[in-house]
Short mmCIF file of C-alpha atoms and ligand atoms in Angstrom, two decimals:
data_model
loop_
_atom_site.label_atom_id
_atom_site.label_comp_id
_atom_site.label_asym_id
_atom_site.label_seq_id
_atom_site.Cartn_x
_atom_site.Cartn_y
_atom_site.Cartn_z
CA UNK D 1 95.25 99.64 75.86
CA UNK D 2 92.17 100.43 73.82
CA UNK D 3 88.86 98.66 74.35
CA UNK D 4 87.49 96.28 71.77
CA UNK D 5 85.70 99.20 70.04
CA UNK D 6 89.03 100.98 69.57
CA UNK D 7 87.97 103.63 72.11
CA UNK D 8 89.35 104.33 75.61
CA UNK D 9 89.64 101.33 77.96
CA UNK D 10 86.57 101.00 80.16
CA UNK D 11 86.88 100.76 83.92
CA UNK D 12 83.98 100.19 86.30
CA UNK D 13 84.84 102.04 89.52
CA UNK D 14 82.99 100.43 92.42
CA UNK D 15 82.71 102.60 95.52
CA UNK D 16 81.67 101.16 98.90
CA UNK D 17 80.48 102.98 102.00
CA UNK D 18 83.32 104.15 104.20
CA UNK D 19 84.99 107.39 105.14
CA UNK D 20 87.60 106.73 102.42
CA UNK D 21 84.87 106.99 99.74
CA UNK D 22 85.77 110.65 99.25
CA UNK D 23 89.22 109.55 97.97
CA UNK D 24 87.50 107.57 95.20
CA UNK D 25 86.47 110.92 93.70
CA UNK D 26 90.16 111.69 93.15
CA UNK D 27 90.73 108.19 91.74
CA UNK D 28 87.87 108.78 89.28
CA UNK D 29 89.23 112.16 88.17
CA UNK D 30 92.78 110.86 87.70
CA UNK D 31 91.61 107.86 85.66
CA UNK D 32 89.51 110.06 83.35
CA UNK D 33 92.49 112.41 82.92
CA UNK D 34 94.62 109.40 81.96
CA UNK D 35 92.23 108.62 79.08
CA UNK D 36 90.15 105.92 80.79
CA UNK D 37 86.37 105.65 80.28
CA UNK D 38 85.11 105.43 83.87
CA UNK D 39 81.68 104.18 84.94
CA UNK D 40 81.11 104.70 88.67
CA UNK D 41 78.94 102.23 90.59
CA UNK D 42 78.10 103.26 94.14
CA UNK D 43 76.68 100.98 96.83
CA UNK D 44 73.80 102.27 98.96
CA UNK D 45 76.24 102.85 101.85
CA UNK D 46 78.63 104.76 99.59
CA UNK D 47 75.88 107.31 98.89
CA UNK D 48 75.82 108.11 102.63
CA UNK D 49 79.40 109.41 102.31
CA UNK D 50 79.57 110.83 98.75
CA UNK D 51 76.86 111.75 96.26
CA UNK D 52 76.36 110.04 92.89
CA UNK D 53 76.25 113.56 91.41
CA UNK D 54 79.89 114.17 92.36
CA UNK D 55 80.95 111.10 90.38
CA UNK D 56 78.56 111.84 87.49
CA UNK D 57 80.16 115.26 87.10
CA UNK D 58 83.67 113.80 86.82
CA UNK D 59 83.21 110.38 85.20
CA UNK D 60 82.54 109.37 81.59
CA UNK D 61 79.04 108.12 82.39
CA UNK D 62 76.50 109.00 85.07
CA UNK D 63 77.03 107.16 88.36
CA UNK D 64 74.88 104.04 88.78
CA UNK D 65 73.46 102.88 92.09
CA UNK D 66 70.57 100.56 91.32
CA UNK D 67 70.38 96.95 90.15
CA UNK D 68 66.66 97.50 89.64
CA UNK D 69 64.66 100.67 88.96
CA UNK D 70 67.39 102.28 86.85
CA UNK D 71 67.03 103.11 83.13
CA UNK D 72 68.49 99.72 82.07
CA UNK D 73 66.88 96.29 82.58
CA UNK D 74 70.14 94.39 83.24
CA UNK D 75 72.88 96.96 83.91
CA UNK D 76 75.27 94.51 85.61
CA UNK D 77 75.73 92.30 82.55
CA UNK D 78 76.35 95.30 80.28
CA UNK D 79 78.85 96.72 82.77
CA UNK D 80 80.54 93.37 83.35
CA UNK D 81 80.79 92.47 79.67
CA UNK D 82 82.03 95.86 78.49
CA UNK D 83 84.57 96.42 81.27
CA UNK D 84 88.28 96.10 80.58
CA UNK D 85 88.86 96.21 84.34
CA UNK D 86 86.77 96.50 87.51
CA UNK D 87 88.24 98.45 90.43
CA UNK D 88 86.63 98.60 93.87
CA UNK D 89 87.97 101.50 95.97
CA UNK D 90 87.32 101.58 98.81
CA UNK D 91 86.38 97.91 99.28
CA UNK D 92 84.71 97.23 102.62
CA UNK D 93 84.75 93.98 104.62
CA UNK D 94 81.14 93.40 103.49
CA UNK D 95 82.00 93.73 99.80
CA UNK D 96 85.07 91.51 100.10
CA UNK D 97 83.02 88.88 101.93
CA UNK D 98 80.12 88.96 99.48
CA UNK D 99 82.45 88.80 96.46
CA UNK D 100 84.44 85.89 97.94
CA UNK D 101 81.22 84.01 98.72
CA UNK D 102 79.70 84.75 95.29
CA UNK D 103 76.76 86.64 96.76
CA UNK D 104 75.17 89.16 94.44
CA UNK D 105 72.95 91.51 96.41
CA UNK D 106 73.39 94.87 94.69
CA UNK D 107 74.62 96.37 91.41
CA UNK D 108 78.29 96.30 92.39
CA UNK D 109 78.41 92.67 93.60
CA UNK D 110 76.30 91.59 90.59
CA UNK D 111 78.75 93.36 88.24
CA UNK D 112 81.72 91.68 89.93
CA UNK D 113 80.14 88.28 89.30
CA UNK D 114 79.13 89.21 85.74
CA UNK D 115 82.59 90.16 84.52
CA UNK D 116 85.51 88.23 83.11
CA UNK D 117 87.70 91.35 83.20
CA UNK D 118 90.56 91.69 85.72
CA UNK D 119 89.42 92.92 89.14
CA UNK D 120 91.39 95.06 91.60
CA UNK D 121 90.17 95.80 95.13
CA UNK D 122 91.56 98.48 97.43
CA UNK D 123 90.40 97.60 100.96
CA UNK D 124 89.79 100.24 103.61
CA UNK D 125 88.52 99.56 107.13
CA UNK D 126 89.44 99.77 110.79
CA UNK D 127 92.50 97.76 111.90
CA UNK D 128 90.42 95.29 113.93
CA UNK D 129 88.26 94.51 110.90
CA UNK D 130 91.24 94.37 108.55
CA UNK D 131 93.02 91.87 110.80
CA UNK D 132 89.93 89.73 111.40
CA UNK D 133 90.52 86.16 110.12
CA UNK D 134 87.25 86.26 108.14
CA UNK D 135 88.44 89.27 106.12
CA UNK D 136 91.93 87.83 105.63
CA UNK D 137 90.55 84.45 104.54
CA UNK D 138 88.13 86.09 102.11
CA UNK D 139 90.99 88.13 100.64
CA UNK D 140 93.13 85.00 100.34
CA UNK D 141 90.26 83.40 98.39
CA UNK D 142 90.04 86.41 96.08
CA UNK D 143 93.83 86.50 95.57
CA UNK D 144 93.77 82.80 94.70
CA UNK D 145 91.18 83.60 92.01
CA UNK D 146 93.43 86.25 90.49
CA UNK D 147 91.94 89.38 92.09
CA UNK D 148 94.58 92.06 92.70
CA UNK D 149 94.66 93.70 96.14
CA UNK D 150 95.99 97.26 96.46
CA UNK D 151 97.05 98.26 99.99
CA UNK D 152 95.82 99.09 102.52
CA UNK D 153 98.34 101.38 104.23
CA UNK D 154 99.02 102.17 107.88
CA UNK D 155 97.93 105.60 109.01
CA UNK D 156 95.10 107.73 110.35
CA UNK D 157 91.70 106.07 110.32
CA UNK D 158 88.19 107.37 111.05
CA UNK D 159 87.57 108.50 114.63
CA UNK D 160 91.20 109.54 115.16
CA UNK D 161 92.53 105.96 115.39
CA UNK D 162 95.85 105.05 113.80
CA UNK D 163 96.78 101.66 112.34
CA UNK D 164 96.59 99.34 109.33
CA UNK D 165 93.53 99.61 107.10
CA UNK D 166 93.80 103.07 105.52
CA UNK D 167 92.91 103.17 101.81
CA UNK D 168 95.99 103.23 99.55
CA UNK D 169 96.76 106.69 98.15
CA UNK D 170 94.70 107.57 95.04
CA UNK D 171 97.89 107.91 92.95
CA UNK D 172 98.97 104.37 93.98
CA UNK D 173 95.52 102.98 93.08
CA UNK D 174 95.53 104.74 89.71
CA UNK D 175 99.09 103.54 89.00
CA UNK D 176 98.02 99.93 89.72
CA UNK D 177 95.03 100.27 87.36
CA UNK D 178 97.09 101.83 84.58
CA UNK D 179 99.79 99.17 84.95
CA UNK D 180 97.16 96.45 84.63
CA UNK D 181 95.54 98.12 81.59
CA UNK D 182 98.85 98.62 79.79
CA UNK D 183 99.65 101.62 77.55
CA UNK D 184 96.60 103.73 76.70
CA UNK D 185 96.30 104.97 73.14
CA UNK D 186 95.93 108.77 73.45
CA UNK D 187 96.45 109.37 69.73
CA UNK D 188 92.85 110.66 69.50
CA UNK D 189 94.17 113.90 71.08
CA UNK D 190 95.49 115.12 67.72
CA UNK D 191 93.59 112.85 65.35
CA UNK D 192 91.59 115.68 63.75
CA UNK D 193 94.48 118.16 63.33
CA UNK D 194 94.11 119.87 59.96
CA UNK D 195 90.42 118.91 59.60
CA UNK D 196 87.60 121.46 59.57
CA UNK D 197 84.55 120.20 61.44
CA UNK D 198 81.21 122.00 61.14
CA UNK D 199 78.76 121.28 63.96
CA UNK D 200 75.22 122.60 64.45
CA UNK D 201 73.53 122.81 67.83
CA UNK D 202 70.34 123.96 69.52
CA UNK D 203 66.77 124.43 68.40
CA UNK D 204 65.84 126.98 65.76
CA UNK D 205 63.27 129.70 66.56
CA UNK D 206 60.83 130.62 63.85
CA UNK D 207 59.25 134.02 64.53
CA UNK D 208 55.50 134.56 64.61
CA UNK D 209 55.72 138.22 65.55
CA UNK D 210 58.43 140.39 67.23
CA UNK D 211 57.94 138.59 70.60
CA UNK D 212 56.77 135.05 69.79
CA UNK D 213 58.31 132.10 67.98
CA UNK D 214 57.81 128.43 67.18
CA UNK D 215 60.60 126.48 68.84
CA UNK D 216 61.62 123.20 70.44
CA UNK D 217 63.35 121.93 73.57
CA UNK D 218 66.89 121.54 72.26
CA UNK D 219 69.44 123.03 74.69
CA UNK D 220 72.43 122.70 72.38
CA UNK D 221 74.23 120.41 74.89
CA UNK D 222 74.65 117.54 72.41
CA UNK D 223 76.04 119.72 69.60
CA UNK D 224 78.30 121.70 71.94
CA UNK D 225 79.68 118.39 73.29
CA UNK D 226 80.55 117.28 69.75
CA UNK D 227 82.20 120.65 69.07
CA UNK D 228 84.23 120.40 72.31
CA UNK D 229 85.41 116.87 71.55
CA UNK D 230 86.36 117.75 67.96
CA UNK D 231 88.34 120.76 69.24
CA UNK D 232 90.05 118.54 71.82
CA UNK D 233 91.14 116.30 68.95
CA UNK D 234 92.80 119.24 67.20
CA UNK D 235 90.12 120.09 64.59
CA UNK D 236 89.28 123.60 63.38
CA UNK D 237 85.67 123.66 64.60
CA UNK D 238 82.93 125.95 63.29
CA UNK D 239 79.92 125.73 65.60
CA UNK D 240 76.66 127.07 64.17
CA UNK D 241 74.40 127.34 67.18
CA UNK D 242 71.19 128.84 68.49
CA UNK D 243 72.13 127.98 72.08
CA UNK D 244 73.44 130.42 74.65
CA UNK D 245 75.44 127.65 76.36
CA UNK D 246 79.19 128.28 76.71
CA UNK D 247 81.36 127.74 73.66
CA UNK D 248 84.33 125.40 74.05
CA UNK D 249 87.80 126.99 73.87
CA UNK D 250 89.24 127.39 70.39
CA UNK D 251 85.90 126.95 68.62
CA UNK D 252 84.75 129.47 65.99
CA UNK D 253 81.09 130.23 66.70
CA UNK D 254 78.32 131.50 64.40
CA UNK D 255 75.17 132.47 66.30
CA UNK D 256 71.89 131.99 64.46
CA UNK D 257 68.19 131.85 65.31
CA UNK D 258 66.14 130.55 62.42
CA UNK D 259 66.40 127.51 60.14
CA UNK D 260 67.08 129.84 57.20
CA UNK D 261 69.96 131.56 59.05
CA UNK D 262 71.36 128.16 60.05
CA UNK D 263 71.08 126.94 56.44
CA UNK D 264 72.89 130.04 55.12
CA UNK D 265 75.69 129.73 57.71
CA UNK D 266 76.19 125.97 57.30
CA UNK D 267 75.99 125.85 53.51
CA UNK D 268 78.58 128.66 53.30
CA UNK D 269 81.24 126.74 55.22
CA UNK D 270 80.35 123.08 54.56
CA UNK D 271 82.17 122.75 51.18
CA UNK D 272 85.55 123.11 52.95
CA UNK D 273 84.68 120.81 55.89
CA UNK D 274 85.98 117.26 56.27
CA UNK D 275 83.18 116.46 58.71
CA UNK D 276 79.71 118.01 59.16
CA UNK D 277 77.61 117.03 62.19
CA UNK D 278 73.98 118.20 62.22
CA UNK D 279 73.04 117.86 65.90
CA UNK D 280 70.69 120.87 65.81
CA UNK D 281 66.93 120.45 66.11
CA UNK D 282 65.92 122.38 63.01
CA UNK D 283 62.27 123.37 62.70
CA UNK D 284 60.52 121.66 59.81
CA UNK D 285 57.92 124.40 59.53
CA UNK D 286 57.81 128.17 60.01
CA UNK D 287 55.01 130.76 59.83
CA UNK D 288 54.57 131.82 56.22
CA UNK D 289 54.36 135.46 57.24
CA UNK D 290 55.76 137.21 60.31
CA UNK D 291 53.66 139.97 61.86
CA UNK D 292 55.54 143.27 62.01
CA UNK D 293 53.96 144.21 65.35
CA UNK D 294 52.91 142.15 68.36
CA UNK D 295 49.69 140.21 67.72
CA UNK D 296 47.00 141.52 70.05
CA UNK D 297 44.47 139.36 71.94
CA UNK D 298 41.82 141.94 71.14
CA UNK D 299 42.18 141.11 67.44
CA UNK D 300 41.06 137.51 68.08
CA UNK D 301 42.86 134.18 67.80
CA UNK D 302 45.27 134.44 64.87
CA UNK D 303 45.42 131.81 62.17
CA UNK D 304 49.05 130.94 61.54
CA UNK D 305 49.78 129.37 58.18
CA UNK D 306 52.97 127.32 58.10
CA UNK D 307 55.42 126.56 55.30
CA UNK D 308 58.41 124.20 55.05
CA UNK D 309 61.87 125.37 56.12
CA UNK D 310 64.93 124.42 54.07
CA UNK D 311 66.14 120.88 54.85
CA UNK D 312 69.79 121.63 55.59
CA UNK D 313 70.91 118.01 55.98
CA UNK D 314 69.28 117.00 52.70
CA UNK D 315 70.98 119.93 50.94
CA UNK D 316 74.33 118.91 52.45
CA UNK D 317 73.79 115.29 51.37
CA UNK D 318 72.94 116.36 47.81
CA UNK D 319 76.11 118.47 47.46
CA UNK D 320 78.52 116.39 49.54
CA UNK D 321 82.14 116.84 48.40
CA UNK D 322 84.28 113.72 47.86
CA UNK D 323 85.69 112.45 51.16
CA UNK D 324 83.44 114.49 53.47
CA UNK D 325 81.74 112.59 56.31
CA UNK D 326 78.18 113.78 56.86
CA UNK D 327 76.56 112.96 60.19
CA UNK D 328 72.90 113.50 60.97
CA UNK D 329 70.94 113.07 64.17
CA UNK D 330 67.47 111.56 64.23
CA UNK D 331 65.18 112.59 67.09
CA UNK D 332 62.62 109.81 67.29
CA UNK D 333 59.78 108.82 69.60
CA UNK D 334 58.98 105.37 68.14
CA UNK D 335 60.42 102.86 65.63
CA UNK D 336 63.75 104.56 66.21
CA UNK D 337 65.95 102.46 63.91
CA UNK D 338 63.49 102.20 61.04
CA UNK D 339 62.77 105.94 61.01
CA UNK D 340 66.45 106.84 61.34
CA UNK D 341 67.43 104.44 58.54
CA UNK D 342 64.83 106.05 56.26
CA UNK D 343 66.26 109.53 56.98
CA UNK D 344 69.82 108.25 56.44
CA UNK D 345 68.93 106.98 52.99
CA UNK D 346 66.74 109.93 51.97
CA UNK D 347 69.32 112.56 52.98
CA UNK D 348 72.46 110.68 51.74
CA UNK D 349 74.03 110.70 55.20
CA UNK D 350 77.11 108.61 56.09
CA UNK D 351 76.29 108.18 59.78
CA UNK D 352 72.97 108.71 61.58
CA UNK D 353 72.87 109.09 65.36
CA UNK D 354 69.37 108.06 66.38
CA UNK D 355 68.08 108.97 69.81
CA UNK D 356 64.74 108.11 71.35
CA UNK D 357 63.91 111.50 72.82
CA UNK D 358 61.21 109.98 75.06
CA UNK D 359 63.63 107.54 76.79
CA UNK D 360 64.69 108.40 80.36
CA UNK D 361 68.01 110.25 80.42
CA UNK D 362 68.06 110.70 76.62
CA UNK D 363 67.38 113.45 74.10
CA UNK D 364 66.58 117.06 74.87
CA UNK D 365 68.07 119.12 77.73
CA UNK D 366 69.57 116.33 79.86
CA UNK D 367 73.36 115.82 80.20
CA UNK D 368 73.16 112.19 79.05
CA UNK D 369 72.03 110.43 75.91
CA UNK D 370 71.45 106.95 74.59
CA UNK D 371 71.88 106.46 70.86
CA UNK D 372 71.98 103.95 68.06
CA UNK D 373 74.55 104.63 65.34
CA UNK D 374 73.47 103.58 61.84
CA UNK D 375 75.73 103.85 58.82
CA UNK D 376 75.24 103.79 55.07
CA UNK D 377 76.60 100.21 54.93
CA UNK D 378 73.67 99.05 57.07
CA UNK D 379 75.61 98.60 60.33
CA UNK D 380 73.66 99.23 63.53
CA UNK D 381 75.59 99.95 66.74
CA UNK D 382 73.56 100.39 69.92
CA UNK D 383 75.26 102.50 72.58
CA UNK D 384 74.42 102.46 76.30
CA UNK D 385 73.31 105.50 78.29
CA UNK D 386 76.29 107.83 78.71
CA UNK D 387 77.12 111.50 79.05
CA UNK D 388 76.77 113.64 75.93
CA UNK D 389 80.54 114.22 76.15
CA UNK D 390 81.16 110.46 76.04
CA UNK D 391 78.72 110.02 73.14
CA UNK D 392 80.53 112.80 71.25
CA UNK D 393 83.77 110.80 71.66
CA UNK D 394 82.05 107.61 70.44
CA UNK D 395 80.74 109.45 67.33
CA UNK D 396 84.14 110.95 66.49
CA UNK D 397 85.89 107.59 67.07
CA UNK D 398 83.44 106.07 64.65
CA UNK D 399 84.03 108.79 62.04
CA UNK D 400 87.81 108.28 62.35
CA UNK D 401 87.31 104.59 61.62
CA UNK D 402 85.10 105.49 58.64
CA UNK D 403 87.90 107.67 57.24
CA UNK D 404 90.64 105.01 57.57
O1 PMT J 501 70.33 120.00 72.23
P1 PMT J 501 70.05 118.96 73.31
O2 PMT J 501 69.10 119.46 74.37
O3 PMT J 501 71.34 118.40 73.87
O4 PMT J 501 69.27 117.74 72.62
C1 PMT J 501 69.93 116.94 71.68
C2 PMT J 501 69.01 116.58 70.50
C3 PMT J 501 67.85 115.73 70.97
C4 PMT J 501 68.46 117.87 69.84
C5 PMT J 501 69.92 115.82 69.46
O5 PMT J 501 70.42 114.66 70.08
C6 PMT J 501 69.14 115.47 68.20
O6 PMT J 501 68.46 114.47 68.12
N1 PMT J 501 69.23 116.35 67.16
C7 PMT J 501 68.46 116.23 65.91
C8 PMT J 501 67.08 116.81 66.10
C9 PMT J 501 66.25 116.75 64.83
O7 PMT J 501 65.93 117.77 64.29
O8 PMT J 501 66.00 115.53 64.38
P2 PMT J 501 65.08 115.20 63.07
O9 PMT J 501 64.91 113.73 63.11
O10 PMT J 501 63.87 116.06 63.02
O11 PMT J 501 66.01 115.63 61.86
C10 PMT J 501 66.92 114.71 61.23
C11 PMT J 501 68.18 115.46 60.82
O12 PMT J 501 67.87 116.43 59.83
C12 PMT J 501 68.89 116.20 61.94
O13 PMT J 501 70.29 116.04 61.78
C13 PMT J 501 68.49 117.66 61.73
O14 PMT J 501 69.52 118.55 62.16
C14 PMT J 501 68.33 117.71 60.20
N2 PMT J 501 67.33 118.69 59.72
C15 PMT J 501 66.02 118.60 60.08
C16 PMT J 501 65.11 119.52 59.57
C17 PMT J 501 65.55 120.51 58.70
N3 PMT J 501 64.72 121.43 58.20
N4 PMT J 501 66.87 120.58 58.36
C18 PMT J 501 67.75 119.68 58.85
O15 PMT J 501 68.95 119.76 58.53
#
């Protein structure tokens, strides 16, 4: 299965509070490995057993825990509408009861009520609770409504007890999810074979003297994520970067510092690239002259005169070979779409990835981003908050569509 966007199928993984919550980590990892886009949603009790950070590190998007106070106003409707399947593992007696009764009291129960996607629950609880008529009647109600129930098994339970109520094995849960989703299209794994992709990353440093520079907060994470995803899809990737972050396997790296060095490196290789992605934060200005020796306080406050740096993206747009897809990023703080659309037109870009760098969880340094994709045909595609790795996949999926 692919989701409606043509990308990986999307599964919301609900995790309730119980000792079996640690097994949901393995479920999450296995689903991601199988090509599923996983969004973890943890209940408050789940966070007593496992941390959201564990899931954020393994899943396709950061783990969510809050119906209110999170970065999104109405996360449950977005999750419910976008999901191809909702899995709750482990599902506690409380969750099963609330879902059967239609009570929405937290992000997970609200998402369950806000989705029309298939739902699978994998119960886990002590034998006495599992066999309680209230739990069995609630499950019968859910089954009647089409909810799939996975397990539970007999075996060791918390506190050394043995009996029915143990969470089904992670491999059995994952198999049930994959069966319900149907075949997953993993053709993206080699979709860029034979294509050269040039990616820039990081913030340029424009020297003032031998020890000082004008710079910005770019960590290179966004660009490195694009490079990693392009390499995973079989491309020959040339990463022109100022960042010291690790370089993905199989990627050819060119280390640069200044906008001029980045321009020289990119413009030398771009003519043979099928795709160029300018994720770097390139300085717009640099000191007109660079002091040969360290500026001394005793000499007074220096006056630094600035001049423009080369606009690499504009130069790429002006000399774009037939068939090349040119992608720019727009780092905005206000009027995001309007400003990004103006840059797209001015620099002859095919796809502009606009991010509001003042939004929580987006922009510089963080591991997540929230972007709007604008193309030269005027289409505007707003993406939710997700990891930079997931956004890289969205961008490359979009480019593949553009090239078809
Ligand atoms: O590196 P991270 O910490 O992960 O942060 C990611 C990011 C915020 C840096 C990234 O998502 C991003 O927004 N990159 C573009 C930053 C930027 O320079 O935006 P801009 O709106 O000023 O420039 C628009 C485009 O022109 C960009 O593609 C930029 O690379 C390019 N440009 C800008 C100036 C210049 N002299 N030459 C250029 O090529």
